[in-house]
Short mmCIF file of C-alpha atoms in Angstrom, two decimals:
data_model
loop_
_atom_site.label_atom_id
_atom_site.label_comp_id
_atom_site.label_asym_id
_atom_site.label_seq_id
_atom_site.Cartn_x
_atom_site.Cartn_y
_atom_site.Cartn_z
CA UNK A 1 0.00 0.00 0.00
CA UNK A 2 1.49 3.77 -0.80
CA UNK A 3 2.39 5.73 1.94
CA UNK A 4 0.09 8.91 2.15
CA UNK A 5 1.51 10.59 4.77
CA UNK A 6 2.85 13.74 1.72
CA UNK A 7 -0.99 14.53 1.61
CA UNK A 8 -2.25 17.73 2.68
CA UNK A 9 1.38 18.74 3.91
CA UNK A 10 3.00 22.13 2.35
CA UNK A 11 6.27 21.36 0.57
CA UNK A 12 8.63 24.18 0.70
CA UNK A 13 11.66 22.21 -1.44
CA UNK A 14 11.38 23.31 -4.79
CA UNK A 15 14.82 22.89 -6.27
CA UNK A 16 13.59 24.46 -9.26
CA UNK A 17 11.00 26.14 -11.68
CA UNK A 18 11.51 26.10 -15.74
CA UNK A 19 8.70 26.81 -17.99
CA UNK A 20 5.35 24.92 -16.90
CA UNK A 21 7.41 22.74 -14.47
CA UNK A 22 7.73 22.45 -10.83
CA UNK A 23 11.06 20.55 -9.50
CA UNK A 24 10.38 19.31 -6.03
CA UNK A 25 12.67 17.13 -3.58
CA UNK A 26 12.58 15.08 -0.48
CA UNK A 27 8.92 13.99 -1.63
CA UNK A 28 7.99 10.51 -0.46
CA UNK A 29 4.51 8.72 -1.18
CA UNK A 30 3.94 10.64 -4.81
CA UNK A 31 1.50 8.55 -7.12
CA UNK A 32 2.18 9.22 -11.27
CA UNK A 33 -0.92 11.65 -12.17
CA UNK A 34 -1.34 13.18 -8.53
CA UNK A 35 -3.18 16.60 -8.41
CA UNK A 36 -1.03 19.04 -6.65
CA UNK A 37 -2.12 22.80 -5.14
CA UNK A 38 0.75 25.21 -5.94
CA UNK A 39 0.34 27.90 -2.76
CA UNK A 40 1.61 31.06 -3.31
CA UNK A 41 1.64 34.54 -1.51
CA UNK A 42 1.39 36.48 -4.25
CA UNK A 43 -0.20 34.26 -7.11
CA UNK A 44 -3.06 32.58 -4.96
CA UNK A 45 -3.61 28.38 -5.84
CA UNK A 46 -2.61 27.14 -8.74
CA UNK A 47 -3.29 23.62 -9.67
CA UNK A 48 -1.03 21.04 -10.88
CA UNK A 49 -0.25 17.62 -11.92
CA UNK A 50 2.60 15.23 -11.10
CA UNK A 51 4.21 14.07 -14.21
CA UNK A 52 7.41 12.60 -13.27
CA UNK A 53 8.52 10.51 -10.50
CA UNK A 54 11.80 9.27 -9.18
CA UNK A 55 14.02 8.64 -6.17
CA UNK A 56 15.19 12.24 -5.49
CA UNK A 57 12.74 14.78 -7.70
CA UNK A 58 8.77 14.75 -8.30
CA UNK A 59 8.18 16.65 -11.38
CA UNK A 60 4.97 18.73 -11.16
CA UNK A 61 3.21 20.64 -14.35
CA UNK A 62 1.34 23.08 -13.37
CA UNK A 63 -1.76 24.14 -15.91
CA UNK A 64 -1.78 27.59 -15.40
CA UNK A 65 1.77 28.02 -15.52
CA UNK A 66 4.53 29.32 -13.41
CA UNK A 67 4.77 32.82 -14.30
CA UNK A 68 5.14 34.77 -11.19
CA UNK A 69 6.61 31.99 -8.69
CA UNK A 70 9.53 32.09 -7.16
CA UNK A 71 11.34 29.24 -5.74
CA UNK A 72 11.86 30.63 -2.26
CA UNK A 73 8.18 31.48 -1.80
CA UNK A 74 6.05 28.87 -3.40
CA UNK A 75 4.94 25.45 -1.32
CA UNK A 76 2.89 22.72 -2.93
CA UNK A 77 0.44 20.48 -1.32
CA UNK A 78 -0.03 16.86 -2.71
CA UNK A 79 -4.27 15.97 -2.84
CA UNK A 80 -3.77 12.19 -3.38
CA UNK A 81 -6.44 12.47 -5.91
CA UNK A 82 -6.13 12.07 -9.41
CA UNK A 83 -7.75 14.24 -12.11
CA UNK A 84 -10.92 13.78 -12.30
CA UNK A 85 -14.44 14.49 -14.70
CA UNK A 86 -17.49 15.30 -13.19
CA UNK A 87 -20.60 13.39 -15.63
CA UNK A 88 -23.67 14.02 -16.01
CA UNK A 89 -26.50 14.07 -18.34
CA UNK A 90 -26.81 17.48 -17.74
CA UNK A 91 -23.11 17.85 -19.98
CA UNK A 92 -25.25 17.51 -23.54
CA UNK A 93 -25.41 20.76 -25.03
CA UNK A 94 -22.63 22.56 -22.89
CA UNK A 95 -19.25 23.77 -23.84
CA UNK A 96 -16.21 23.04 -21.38
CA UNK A 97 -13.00 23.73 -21.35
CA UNK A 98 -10.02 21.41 -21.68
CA UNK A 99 -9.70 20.65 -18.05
CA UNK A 100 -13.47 20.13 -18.14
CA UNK A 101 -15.00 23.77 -16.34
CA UNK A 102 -18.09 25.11 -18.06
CA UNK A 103 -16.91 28.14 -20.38
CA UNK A 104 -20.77 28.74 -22.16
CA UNK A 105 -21.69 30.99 -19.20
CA UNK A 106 -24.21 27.83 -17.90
CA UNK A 107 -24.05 26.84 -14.56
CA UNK A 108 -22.26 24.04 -12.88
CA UNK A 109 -23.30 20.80 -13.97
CA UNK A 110 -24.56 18.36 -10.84
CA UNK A 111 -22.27 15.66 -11.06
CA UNK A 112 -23.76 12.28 -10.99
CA UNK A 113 -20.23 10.85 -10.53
CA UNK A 114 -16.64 11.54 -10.89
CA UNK A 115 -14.37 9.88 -12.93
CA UNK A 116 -10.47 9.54 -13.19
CA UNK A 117 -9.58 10.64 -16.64
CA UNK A 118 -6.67 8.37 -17.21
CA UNK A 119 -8.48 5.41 -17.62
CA UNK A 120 -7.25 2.21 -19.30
CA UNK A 121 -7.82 1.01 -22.77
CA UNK A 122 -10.24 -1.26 -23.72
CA UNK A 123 -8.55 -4.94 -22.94
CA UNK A 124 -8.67 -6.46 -26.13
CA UNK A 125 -9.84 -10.06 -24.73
CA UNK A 126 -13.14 -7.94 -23.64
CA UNK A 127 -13.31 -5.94 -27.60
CA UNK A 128 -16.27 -6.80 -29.73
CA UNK A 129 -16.03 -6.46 -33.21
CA UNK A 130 -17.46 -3.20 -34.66
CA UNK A 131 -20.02 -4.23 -37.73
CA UNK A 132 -22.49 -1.20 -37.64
CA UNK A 133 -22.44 1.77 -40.31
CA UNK A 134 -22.22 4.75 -39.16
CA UNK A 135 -23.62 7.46 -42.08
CA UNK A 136 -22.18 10.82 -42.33
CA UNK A 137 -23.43 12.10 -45.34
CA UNK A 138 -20.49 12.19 -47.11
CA UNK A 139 -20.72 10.13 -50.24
CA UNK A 140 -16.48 9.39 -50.20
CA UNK A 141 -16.81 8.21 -47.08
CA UNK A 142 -20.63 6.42 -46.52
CA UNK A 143 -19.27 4.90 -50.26
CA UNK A 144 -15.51 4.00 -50.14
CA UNK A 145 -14.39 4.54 -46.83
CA UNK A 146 -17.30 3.08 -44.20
CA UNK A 147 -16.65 4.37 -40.61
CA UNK A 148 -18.11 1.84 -38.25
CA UNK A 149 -19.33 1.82 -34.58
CA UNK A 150 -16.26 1.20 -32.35
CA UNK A 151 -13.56 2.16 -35.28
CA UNK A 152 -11.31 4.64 -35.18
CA UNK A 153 -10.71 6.03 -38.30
CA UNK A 154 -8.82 9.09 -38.73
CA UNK A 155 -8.92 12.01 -41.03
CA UNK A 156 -5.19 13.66 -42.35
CA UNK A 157 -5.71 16.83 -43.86
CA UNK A 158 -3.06 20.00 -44.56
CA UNK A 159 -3.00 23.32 -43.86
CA UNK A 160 -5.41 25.67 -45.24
CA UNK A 161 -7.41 22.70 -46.27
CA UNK A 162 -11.08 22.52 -45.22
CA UNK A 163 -10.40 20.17 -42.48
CA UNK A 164 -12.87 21.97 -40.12
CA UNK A 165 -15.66 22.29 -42.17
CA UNK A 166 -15.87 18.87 -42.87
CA UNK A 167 -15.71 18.15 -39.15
CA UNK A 168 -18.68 20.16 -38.84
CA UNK A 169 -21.12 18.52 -41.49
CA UNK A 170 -20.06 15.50 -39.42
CA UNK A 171 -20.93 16.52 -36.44
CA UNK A 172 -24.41 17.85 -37.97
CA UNK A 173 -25.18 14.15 -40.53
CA UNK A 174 -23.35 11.41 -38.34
CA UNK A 175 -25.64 8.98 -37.26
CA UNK A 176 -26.99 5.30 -36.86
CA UNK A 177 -29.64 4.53 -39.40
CA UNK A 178 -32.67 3.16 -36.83
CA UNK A 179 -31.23 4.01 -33.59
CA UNK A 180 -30.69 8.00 -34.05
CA UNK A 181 -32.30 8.26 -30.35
CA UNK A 182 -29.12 6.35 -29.11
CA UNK A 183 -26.36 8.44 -31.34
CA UNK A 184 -24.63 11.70 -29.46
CA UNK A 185 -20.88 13.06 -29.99
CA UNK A 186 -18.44 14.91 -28.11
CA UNK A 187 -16.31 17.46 -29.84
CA UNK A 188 -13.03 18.28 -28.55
CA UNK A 189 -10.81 21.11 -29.99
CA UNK A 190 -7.48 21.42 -29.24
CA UNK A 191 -5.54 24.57 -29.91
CA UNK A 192 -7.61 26.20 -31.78
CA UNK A 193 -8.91 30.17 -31.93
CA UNK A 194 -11.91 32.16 -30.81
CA UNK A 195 -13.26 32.72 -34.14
CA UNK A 196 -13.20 28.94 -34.57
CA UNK A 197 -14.62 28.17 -31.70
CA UNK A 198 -17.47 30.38 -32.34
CA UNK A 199 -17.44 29.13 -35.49
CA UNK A 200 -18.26 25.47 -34.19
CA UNK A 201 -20.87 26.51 -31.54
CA UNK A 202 -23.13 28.93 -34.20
CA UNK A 203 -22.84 26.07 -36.91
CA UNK A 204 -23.86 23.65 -34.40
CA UNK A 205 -26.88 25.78 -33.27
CA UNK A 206 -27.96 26.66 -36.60
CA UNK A 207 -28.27 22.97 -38.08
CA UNK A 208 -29.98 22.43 -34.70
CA UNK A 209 -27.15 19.48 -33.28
CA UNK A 210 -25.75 21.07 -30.40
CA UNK A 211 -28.84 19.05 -28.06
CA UNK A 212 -26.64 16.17 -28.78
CA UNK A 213 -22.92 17.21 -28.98
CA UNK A 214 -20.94 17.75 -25.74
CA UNK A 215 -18.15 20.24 -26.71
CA UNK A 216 -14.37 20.58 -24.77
CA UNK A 217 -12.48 23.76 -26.20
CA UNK A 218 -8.88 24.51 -26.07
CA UNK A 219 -7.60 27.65 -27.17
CA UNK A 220 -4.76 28.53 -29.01
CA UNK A 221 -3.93 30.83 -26.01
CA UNK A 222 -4.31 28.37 -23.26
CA UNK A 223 -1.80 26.28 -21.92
CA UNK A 224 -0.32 23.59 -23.04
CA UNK A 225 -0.72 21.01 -20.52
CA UNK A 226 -4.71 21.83 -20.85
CA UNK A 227 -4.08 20.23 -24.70
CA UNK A 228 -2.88 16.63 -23.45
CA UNK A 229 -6.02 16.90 -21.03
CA UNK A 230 -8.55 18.01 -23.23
CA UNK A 231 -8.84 14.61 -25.57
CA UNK A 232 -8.63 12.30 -22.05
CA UNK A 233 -11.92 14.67 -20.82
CA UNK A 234 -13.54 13.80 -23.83
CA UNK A 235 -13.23 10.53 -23.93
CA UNK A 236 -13.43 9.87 -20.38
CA UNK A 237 -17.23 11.40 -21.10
CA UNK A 238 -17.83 9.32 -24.17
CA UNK A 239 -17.03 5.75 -21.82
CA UNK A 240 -19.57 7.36 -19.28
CA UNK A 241 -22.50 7.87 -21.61
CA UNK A 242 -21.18 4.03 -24.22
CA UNK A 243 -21.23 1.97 -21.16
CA UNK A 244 -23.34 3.12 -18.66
CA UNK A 245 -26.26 4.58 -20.18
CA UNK A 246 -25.66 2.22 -23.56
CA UNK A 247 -25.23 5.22 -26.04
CA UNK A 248 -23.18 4.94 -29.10
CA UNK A 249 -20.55 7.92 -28.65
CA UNK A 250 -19.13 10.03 -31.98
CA UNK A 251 -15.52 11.76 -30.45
CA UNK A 252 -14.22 14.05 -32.99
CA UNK A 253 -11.07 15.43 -31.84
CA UNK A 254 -9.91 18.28 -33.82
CA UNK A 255 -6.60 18.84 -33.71
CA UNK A 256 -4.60 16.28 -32.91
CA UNK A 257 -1.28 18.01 -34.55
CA UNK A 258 -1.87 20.59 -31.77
CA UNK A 259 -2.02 17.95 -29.08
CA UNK A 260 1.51 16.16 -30.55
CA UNK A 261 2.99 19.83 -30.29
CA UNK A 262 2.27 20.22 -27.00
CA UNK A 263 4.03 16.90 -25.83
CA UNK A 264 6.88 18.01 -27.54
CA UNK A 265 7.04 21.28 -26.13
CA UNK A 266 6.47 19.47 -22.59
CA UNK A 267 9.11 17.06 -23.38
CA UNK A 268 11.87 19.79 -24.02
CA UNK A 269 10.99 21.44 -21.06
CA UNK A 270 11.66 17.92 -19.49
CA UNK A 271 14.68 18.44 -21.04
CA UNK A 272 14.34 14.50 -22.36
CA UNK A 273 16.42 13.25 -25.49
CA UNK A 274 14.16 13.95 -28.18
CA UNK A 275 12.75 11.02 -31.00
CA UNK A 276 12.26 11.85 -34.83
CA UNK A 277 11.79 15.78 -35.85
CA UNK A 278 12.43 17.02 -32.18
CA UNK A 279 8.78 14.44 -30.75
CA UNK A 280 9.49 12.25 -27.51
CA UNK A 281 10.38 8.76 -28.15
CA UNK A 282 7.11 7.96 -26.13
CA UNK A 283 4.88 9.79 -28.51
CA UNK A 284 3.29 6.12 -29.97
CA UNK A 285 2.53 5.20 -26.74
CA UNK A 286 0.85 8.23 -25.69
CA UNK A 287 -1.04 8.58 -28.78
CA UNK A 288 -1.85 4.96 -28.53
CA UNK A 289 -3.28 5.65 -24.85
CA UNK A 290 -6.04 8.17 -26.26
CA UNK A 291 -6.70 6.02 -29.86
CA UNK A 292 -7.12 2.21 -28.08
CA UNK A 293 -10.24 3.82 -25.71
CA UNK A 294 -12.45 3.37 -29.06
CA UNK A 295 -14.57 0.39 -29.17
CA UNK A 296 -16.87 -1.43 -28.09
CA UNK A 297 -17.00 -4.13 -25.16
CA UNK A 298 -18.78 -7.53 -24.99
CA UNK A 299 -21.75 -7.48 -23.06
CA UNK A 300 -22.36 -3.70 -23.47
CA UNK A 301 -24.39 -1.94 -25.58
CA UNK A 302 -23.14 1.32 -26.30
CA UNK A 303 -20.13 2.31 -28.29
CA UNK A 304 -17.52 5.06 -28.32
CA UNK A 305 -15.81 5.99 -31.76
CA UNK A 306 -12.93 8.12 -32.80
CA UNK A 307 -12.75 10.28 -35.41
CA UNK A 308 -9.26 12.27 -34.84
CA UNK A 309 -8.51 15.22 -37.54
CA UNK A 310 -4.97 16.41 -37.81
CA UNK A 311 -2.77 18.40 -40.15
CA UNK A 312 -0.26 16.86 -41.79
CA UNK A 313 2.69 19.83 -41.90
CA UNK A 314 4.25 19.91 -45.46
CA UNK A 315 1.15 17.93 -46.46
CA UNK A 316 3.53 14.90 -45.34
CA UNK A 317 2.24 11.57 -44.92
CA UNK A 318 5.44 10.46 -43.49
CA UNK A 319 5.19 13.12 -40.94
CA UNK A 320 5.86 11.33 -37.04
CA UNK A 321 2.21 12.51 -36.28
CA UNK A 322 0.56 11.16 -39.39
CA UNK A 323 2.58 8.41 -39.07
CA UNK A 324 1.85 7.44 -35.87
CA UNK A 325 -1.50 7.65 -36.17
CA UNK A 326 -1.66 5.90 -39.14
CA UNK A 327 -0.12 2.55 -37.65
CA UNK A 328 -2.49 2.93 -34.79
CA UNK A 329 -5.83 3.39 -35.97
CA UNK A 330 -7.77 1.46 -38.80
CA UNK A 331 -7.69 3.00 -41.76
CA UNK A 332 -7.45 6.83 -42.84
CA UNK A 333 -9.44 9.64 -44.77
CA UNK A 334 -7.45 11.88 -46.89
CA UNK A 335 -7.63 15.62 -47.59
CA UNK A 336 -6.04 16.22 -51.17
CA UNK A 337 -4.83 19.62 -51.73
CA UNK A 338 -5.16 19.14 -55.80
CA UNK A 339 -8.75 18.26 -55.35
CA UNK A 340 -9.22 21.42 -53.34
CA UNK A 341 -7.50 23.62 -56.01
CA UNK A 342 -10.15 22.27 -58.80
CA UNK A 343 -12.71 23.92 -56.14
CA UNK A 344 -14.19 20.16 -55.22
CA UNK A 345 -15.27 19.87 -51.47
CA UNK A 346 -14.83 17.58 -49.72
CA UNK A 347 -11.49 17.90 -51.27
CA UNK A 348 -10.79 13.63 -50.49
CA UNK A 349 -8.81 11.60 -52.64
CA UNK A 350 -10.07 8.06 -52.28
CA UNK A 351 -7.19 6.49 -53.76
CA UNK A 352 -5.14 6.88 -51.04
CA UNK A 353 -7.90 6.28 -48.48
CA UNK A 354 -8.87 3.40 -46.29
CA UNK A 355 -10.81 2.07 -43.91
CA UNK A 356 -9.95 -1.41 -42.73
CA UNK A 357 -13.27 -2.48 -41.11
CA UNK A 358 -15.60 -1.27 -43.75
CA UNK A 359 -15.94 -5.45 -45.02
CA UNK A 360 -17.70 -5.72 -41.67
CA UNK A 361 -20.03 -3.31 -41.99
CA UNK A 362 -21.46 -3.21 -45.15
CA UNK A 363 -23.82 -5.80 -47.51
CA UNK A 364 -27.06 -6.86 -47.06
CA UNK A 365 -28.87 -6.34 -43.81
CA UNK A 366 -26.51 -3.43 -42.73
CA UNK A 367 -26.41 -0.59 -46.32
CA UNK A 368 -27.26 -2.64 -49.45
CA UNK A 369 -26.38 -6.29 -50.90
CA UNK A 370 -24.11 -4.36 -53.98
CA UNK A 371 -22.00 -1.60 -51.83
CA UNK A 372 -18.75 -3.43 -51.49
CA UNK A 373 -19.10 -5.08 -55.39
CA UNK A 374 -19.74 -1.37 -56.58
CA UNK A 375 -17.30 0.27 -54.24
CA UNK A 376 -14.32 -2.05 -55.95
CA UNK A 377 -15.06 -1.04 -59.30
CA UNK A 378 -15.74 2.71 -58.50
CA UNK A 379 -11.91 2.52 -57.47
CA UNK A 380 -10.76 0.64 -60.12
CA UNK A 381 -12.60 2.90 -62.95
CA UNK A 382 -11.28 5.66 -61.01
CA UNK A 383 -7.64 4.71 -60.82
CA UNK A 384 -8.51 3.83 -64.60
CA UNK A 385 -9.50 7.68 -65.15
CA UNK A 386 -5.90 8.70 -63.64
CA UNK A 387 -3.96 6.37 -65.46
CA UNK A 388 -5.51 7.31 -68.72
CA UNK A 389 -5.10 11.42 -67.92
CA UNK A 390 -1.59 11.06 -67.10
CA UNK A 391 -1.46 8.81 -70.78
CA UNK A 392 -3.51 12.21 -72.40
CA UNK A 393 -0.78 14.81 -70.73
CA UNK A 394 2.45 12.70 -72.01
CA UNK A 395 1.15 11.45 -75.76
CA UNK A 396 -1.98 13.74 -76.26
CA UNK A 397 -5.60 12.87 -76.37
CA UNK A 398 -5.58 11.95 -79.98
CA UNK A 399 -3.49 8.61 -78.83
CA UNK A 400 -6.68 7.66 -76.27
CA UNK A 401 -8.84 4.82 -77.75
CA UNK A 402 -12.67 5.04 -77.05
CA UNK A 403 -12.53 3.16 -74.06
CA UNK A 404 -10.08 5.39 -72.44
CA UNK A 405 -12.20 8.16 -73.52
CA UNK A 406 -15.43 7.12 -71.03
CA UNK A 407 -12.82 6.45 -68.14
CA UNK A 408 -11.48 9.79 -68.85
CA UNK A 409 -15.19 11.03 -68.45
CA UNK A 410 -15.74 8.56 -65.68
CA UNK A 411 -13.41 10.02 -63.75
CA UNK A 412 -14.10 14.14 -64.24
CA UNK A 413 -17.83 13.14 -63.68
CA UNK A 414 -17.37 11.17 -60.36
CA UNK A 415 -15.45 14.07 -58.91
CA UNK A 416 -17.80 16.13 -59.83
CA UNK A 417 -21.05 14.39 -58.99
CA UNK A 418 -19.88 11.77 -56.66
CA UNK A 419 -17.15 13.06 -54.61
CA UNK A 420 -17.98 16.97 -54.59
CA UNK A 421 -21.58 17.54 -52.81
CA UNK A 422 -22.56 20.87 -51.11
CA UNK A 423 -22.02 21.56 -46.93
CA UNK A 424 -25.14 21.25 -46.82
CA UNK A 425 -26.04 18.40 -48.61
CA UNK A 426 -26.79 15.18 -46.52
CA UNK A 427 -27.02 12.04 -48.87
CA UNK A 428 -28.45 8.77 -47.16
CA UNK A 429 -26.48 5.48 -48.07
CA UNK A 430 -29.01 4.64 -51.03
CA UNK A 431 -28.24 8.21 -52.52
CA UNK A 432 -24.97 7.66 -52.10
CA UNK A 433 -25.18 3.93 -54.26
CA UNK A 434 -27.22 5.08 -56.96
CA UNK A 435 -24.91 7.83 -58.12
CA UNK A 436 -21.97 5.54 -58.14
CA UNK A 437 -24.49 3.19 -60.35
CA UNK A 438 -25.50 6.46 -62.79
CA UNK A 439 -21.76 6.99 -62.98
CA UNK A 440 -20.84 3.72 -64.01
CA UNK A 441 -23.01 3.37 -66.54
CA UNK A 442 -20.95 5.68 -68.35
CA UNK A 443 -18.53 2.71 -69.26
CA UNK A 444 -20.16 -0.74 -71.20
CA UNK A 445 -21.33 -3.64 -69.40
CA UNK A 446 -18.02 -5.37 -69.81
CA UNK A 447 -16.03 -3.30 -68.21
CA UNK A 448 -17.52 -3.72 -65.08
CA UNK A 449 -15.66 -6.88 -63.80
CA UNK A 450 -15.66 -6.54 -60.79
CA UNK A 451 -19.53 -6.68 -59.97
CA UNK A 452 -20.95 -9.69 -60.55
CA UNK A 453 -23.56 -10.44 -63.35
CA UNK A 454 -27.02 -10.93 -61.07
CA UNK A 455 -26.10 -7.45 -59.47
CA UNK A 456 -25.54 -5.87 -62.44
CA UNK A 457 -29.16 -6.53 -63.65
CA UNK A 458 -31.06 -5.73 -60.34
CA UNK A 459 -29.05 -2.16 -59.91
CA UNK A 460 -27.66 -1.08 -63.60
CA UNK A 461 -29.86 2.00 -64.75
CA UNK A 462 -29.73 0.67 -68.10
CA UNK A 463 -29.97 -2.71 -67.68
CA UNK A 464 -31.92 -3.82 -70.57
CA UNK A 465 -31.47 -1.04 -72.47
CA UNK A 466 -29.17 -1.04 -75.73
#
């Protein structure tokens, strides 16, 4: 059993204060993740968190910062409590901040418990499979790229792309054909500014969504310790409302580049060896500790899925952050920046997209008996289309036989009719189909190999028609 006899006592042996860190010795008792009250004369309580433990020094970050302390006057006092979330169904329709105080000018919410916000992954002896669809709205995605209930599927855009805006039609479409009753999500920004927050929060209101979106905000201005908290508060809400009142839980967290930034820019004031491009070595794992708490668990009937957004700087895929989160997750939606110069929103490339579990979700019973025979040959005619445009550039369109003429028109039309759709515009799953049917009856019959011959006649447009 740990000693708690460092609780509630003043500590007066700071060795020393850099940046957001407190440097503390002849501590005894600490636990990893301990709340600590920084007492000062001058700057009143801060609070803080112990991040770092070993024989001689306990590390303590403090979330306000440490502007204004000095080492001679400053004492901390160790809680023995971790960090915790106070849940409640009272949180839908609110706006928190990254440490999880209401910031919409509400009052408090009446906690029905409280609940440590480092909390494990999911065990994955206890994981059930996800096989639900989850429909956004989004033709690329609903089509192509299926998100399912208890995936995490992430979304790699670059800057200046309109990474935000798509994460807003999600938030408004997302839902759970037959069980919309049982659908919420919780929003969590990370770093980003006023104007986008009130961005969010009108949007929301306008399409009418915010009843069932929890929001946690962290602005560019605030610290960065309140960053690495804000996606644990969100998620520690989403397990609350998946497994104990059997809701499936949406978590967009928006932006996770933001959130990588600030571990590195706690990790140098650690003054640990960095890993690749200046990122701790431990950036997988910590990554890895906010991804694995997607799922969904056997016995239970609610679900929490993840939806993380980040920029990729440089547009590179290769990026640590991108990377990362790339080997972690299952799958990955990406923003193009080509496709967003030829004015097409969303601006995603499928080509380059995945999503791993979308097998599992999709046929008959769960979309339609022909989405994953017509999703194979809308890639193939597309990746047809490029080949054939990059032929047209290099030897002229005068070398293209009439076959590669209707890919070539396959392909401009499905960007512009299939891929490209309007904010607003919120197409259900059989919308979504029957365009990529319209489309491919651009090309003849035998071209389409990859759909077999009995679906062909039930779904072709011109099926029976010369």
């Amino acid at each position: 059993m740990r000693n708690k006899s460092h609780i509630g006592v003043k500590y007066y042996t700071i060795k020393e204060i850099t940046g957001p860190l407190i440097f503390c010795e002849s501590v005894s008792g600490v636990g990893f993740g301990e709340i600590v009250k920084v007492l000062t004369p001058s700057e009143g309580e801060k609070i803080g968190q112990v991040i770092d433990i070993s024989d001689e020094i306990t590390v303590i970050q403090v979330f306000e910062g440490t502007s204004g302390l000095s080492i001679e006057t400053t004492a901390v006092r160790f809680t023995g409590e971790t960090l915790k979330l106070p849940v409640s169904t009272d949180m839908f329709g609110r706006m928190f901040t990254g440490t999880g105080e209401p910031t919409d000018g509400g009052p408090n919410i009446i906690p029905e418990k409280f609940l440590d916000i480092h909390a494990p992954t999911i065990n994955p002896c206890s994981r059930e499979h996800p096989t639900k669809f989850i429909q956004t709205g989004i033709s690329v995605i609903d089509g192509l790229n299926t998100l399912l209930l208890g995936q995490k599927l992430p979304l790699l855009s670059g800057t200046g792309l309109p990474h935000k805006l798509l994460a807003s039609q999600i938030v408004k479409q997302a839902k759970v054909v037959g069980e919309e009753e049982g659908f919420t999500i919780i929003f969590a920004a990370m770093g980003i500014t006023s104007d986008e927050v009130k961005f969010f929060r009108d949007d929301f209101l306008r399409m009418g969504a915010m009843g069932k979106v929890i929001m946690f905000v962290n602005r560019a201005e605030e610290p960065a310790i309140e960053r690495i908290l804000t996606p644990r508060m969100a998620l520690t809400a989403a397990e609350y409302f998946a497994f104990e009142h059997d809701l499936h839980v949406l978590v967009i967290l928006v932006d996770m580049t933001n959130y990588c930034e600030a571990l590195r820019e706690i990790s140098a004031s650690r003054l640990e060896i960095p890993g690749r491009r200046g990122y701790p070595g431990y950036m997988y794992t910590d990554l890895a500790t906010i991804y694995e708490r997607a799922g969904i668990i056997k016995g239970k009937k609610g679900s929490v899925t993840q939806m993380p957004i980040l920029t990729m700087p440089d547009d590179d895929i290769t990026h640590p952050i991108s990377d990362l989160t790339s080997y972690i997750t299952e799958g990955q939606i990406i923003l193009d920046r080509e496709m967003f110069k030829k004015g097409i929103y969303p601006p995603i490339d499928p080509l380059p997209c995945l999503s791993r579990l979308m097998d599992k979700g999709i046929g008959s019973n769960k979309t339609r008996e022909d989405h994953k025979q017509l999703s194979d040959q809308l890639y193939y005619a597309y990746a047809e289309g490029k080949i054939v445009q990059g032929t047209a550039l290099v030897s002229g369109e005068k070398a293209l036989t009439t076959i590669d003429k209707l890919y070539l028109k396959f392909m401009e039309r499905f960007e512009e009719e299939f891929i490209s759709q309007n904010y607003n515009e919120n197409r259900d799953i059989e919308d979504t189909l029957n365009i990529g049917w319209r489309l491919l009856s651009i090309l003849p019959k035998p071209e389409l190999t990859r759909i077999e011959p009995e679906i062909i006649k039930k779904y072709h447009p011109n099926h029976g028609k010369n």
